[in-house]
Amino acid sequence: MISLIRIFCPLLFITMISYTSQGQGLTLYKGISTVSKNLSIRIGSTPDSIHLNRYLGDDIGQLLGYWEAGTYRNGLPNATNLMVWHLGFDSFITHLLTTCAGHTLEFLDPQYREFLFSFCKWPSPEVRNAEVLEKFWIQHMAYDAPYSEFLSWKALFLSETYQTTYAPDALRDMWFAIFINPHFLLKK
Amino acid sequence: MRFSRAVCAVFAILFTLSCTDNKELHQQLSKNSTNDLTAPAPVEPRTFADNWEKQIWMNKVAQDLRYGIGLCRRDPLPELLKMNSLEIVDYFLKDPLFAETVLDFNMYFLGFKVDQLRVKETRAGFTDIYYAPQVFDTPSAVASAQEILKDGNYLKLLEYQQPLYMRPLWRVYPDEKGNPRTRQQVFSQMDSALAKAIQLGEEATPDKIKICEFADQMFNGYYEVGFHNLLINQITQSENNYIYDYFKYCFGRNFPLANFIDSMKKQAALMPKIWELIQILEPDAYPNRTVADIKSVDPEILIGKPTSMTMFRNNFWRNFQNSSTNMNRKRGAYILKQFFCDDLTPIDIVIPENHTGGRHGDEPSCYACHYKLDPMSGFFRYKGDKGRSFKDSSYILFDDRADRDSQSYFAHWKAPANSGREWNVGYVRSLQFPENNVYGDDLPDLFRLIQTAPEVKACLVKKMFRYFVSENQNVDRGYLQFLSEEFIEGAKQNSSLALKQTIRRIVHSNAYSQNDAVDTQCYDYRPGENPAGKPPCKVSYLLEKHCASCHQGDSAAKGLDLTKWIKIETAWTFPHKKLDGTQETPKETFRKISERLATANQNLRMPLKRFISPQDQEQIYLWIEEVRRAQ
């Protein structure tokens, strides 16, 4: 099955570009360090346990926004660096998905590991319900995005499209839809 | 429905978000903070549509005030949800992690912000997390952040003399083959290399190559022990020391061996004291978890004489090198940009007709910057290669290794004979109104000026707004002025509390809580200000401040009212009546304003025979030009 989110990607990119083109269009990426730190705080075992650079390489990570000598560099979203984000998240998600194959990922918070493992049962009603999806959303996005963003995301994964989707595919799409969300990636 | 959503969210966040839960450290550091967070002027608490919206705001405040750590398990979320927004901000301001935010902001203010304040380093199998080297190279940022923890003098940020902070040292020292050595082994090697170099130097026919080989081993030892930060500062702060003489003897031509031997002997005498210092910086004895942990050491131990360290360290001298022809302009531009928020935008509106004299800096397009850049650069004129002082030397050596006779070099900044001052060194606000300028001689004078100039504190507040809201967000100058005035007033009593009050205001601003802010729009105005019908916020306050006394209302000079903003067909403009009482075209109105702002004729230039700061003048002029381009 072609993952739905891959079809959505161009749309998400357009959303992000239009998000950044408000006013003078200077909304920038938070940068790979900040995004890694946010993920570490939210799902990691320690506040610095997740380094997205690991999935890209240090030099590539610099294409996604970083501070150097008082100047913020490479933070402006464009088609190329969005693809780099996509590649980084793709590898990261693949790594996370090994949980469903029984691997224990030490860099993840133990409670989160357990929570994640329960999602391997998707589309079981045990996890495919509004309450658990809200928990999943907050776990990753925290309160970076307005409620309307959550509602759209939830509606998608409670829709028929994901009624019978194989768990790793559903999880991959759920993560992508959060990680590529402008509220997750961009400074405000 | 909303209630259940809120309850659900509370549980979700309680059970899911995780963060470092170092309660002991939190309590210990909170105890040190004697925060009296009473606001000198009331800030209105925010209202929220529902708990979700409140949590979005709380999470953002938490992230901003705790250096990226949003709401997490250790936060008492149900209690926080019951608090009003002011209490919430105060809760996060009391968190010891707030000092990390202050440190990060200070580095941003000084133009040395790094991607991460702390970095993980692995060496021969040992992994430690240290503050980034740049942090130790920005001592005023550290000193000021440490003051915040005890509600002390935050404005140490603007002081010239600063402590010497040292990072913990390495745990192990691999040799060339990667085999681990103890620190004591490295140190003993340094000791014996130095002794050998002295011995070779005192031989009847000294072999320079061999002497330098051993002197080099001693030099490299500094790097190995992890003292390179101090090593570089030793070069910049002291004229007669081992490191500098090593360079002069081994890489120069005419430096007498006897002087180098003397330096080496002095250095040998210092070694036991250095070893004592090393024990203090032992990583096991020196945890490096928070800003409060960062230790300073007495530089005298390493330099061998009473030494005061300044705020400028290796990162500054390396980034702002000076050549024999640059005349310290990079350094002057740095001070204007970082401390005065003056980007030196070259606009030709300050050029007096009688000041052009044939040099590059006197050409009209260049003079627009040089009139203030050159006097500012003059504060650095005694500083040569790597920031070393050549004040009392007959020559000055530059970073490009060129040298010049010092007196003729310094003479570039000599003031005219009838000026009443020796040097044309200072902060020049205006050429027309020199009584507004402040002159001095050297860097301590510059920092006395920086500590008192209102422009610097206004710049600090402006950068605070940019740091917490957005770098590109438009902001009403009147609102910034209001924030600055409150900060300046508050700082007279306690600068830490004043900083917290400014932050409290900023996180309560409308701009801060916008989910999808339009960066060209202003969201906040000074209390009592109604922007309706006024010119765009970018200049409205400035026009009112500098122009409204003549250009306001029905009797506005030349029929031009600069306090109102009207739409003529499709274009926005000022009410501007021609002699016949009809409205002037927008194009013509802006052309005339631009002309009167830029003319060199002092009888025509606006504001007429009145002082305007370069920053305000620049902002108005650039905006006018922006409007003209869009027409």
Short mmCIF file of C-alpha atoms in Angstrom, two decimals, chain B residues 540-558 560-564 606-611:
data_model
loop_
_atom_site.label_atom_id
_atom_site.label_comp_id
_atom_site.label_asym_id
_atom_site.label_seq_id
_atom_site.Cartn_x
_atom_site.Cartn_y
_atom_site.Cartn_z
CA SER B 540 4.69 56.09 13.85
CA TYR B 541 6.31 56.62 17.24
CA LEU B 542 9.45 58.12 15.72
CA LEU B 543 7.50 60.57 13.59
CA GLU B 544 5.54 61.60 16.64
CA LYS B 545 8.69 62.01 18.68
CA HIS B 546 10.76 63.92 16.15
CA CYS B 547 8.32 65.57 13.77
CA ALA B 548 4.90 66.04 15.39
CA SER B 549 5.77 69.27 17.18
CA CYS B 550 5.71 71.00 13.75
CA HIS B 551 3.92 68.55 11.47
CA GLN B 552 0.66 67.85 13.24
CA GLY B 553 -2.95 68.88 12.79
CA ASP B 554 -4.52 71.55 10.62
CA SER B 555 -1.69 74.01 11.16
CA ALA B 556 1.01 71.50 10.27
CA ALA B 557 4.11 73.06 8.70
CA LYS B 558 3.90 73.03 4.89
CA LEU B 560 2.16 68.03 6.00
CA ASP B 561 0.67 66.12 8.93
CA LEU B 562 3.00 63.27 9.87
CA THR B 563 0.78 61.92 12.63
CA LYS B 564 -2.03 60.69 10.37
CA MET B 606 14.70 67.53 8.94
CA PRO B 607 14.15 67.46 11.83
CA LEU B 608 14.99 71.13 11.51
CA LYS B 609 17.95 72.03 13.73
CA ARG B 610 17.06 69.32 16.20
CA PHE B 611 19.00 66.31 17.36
#
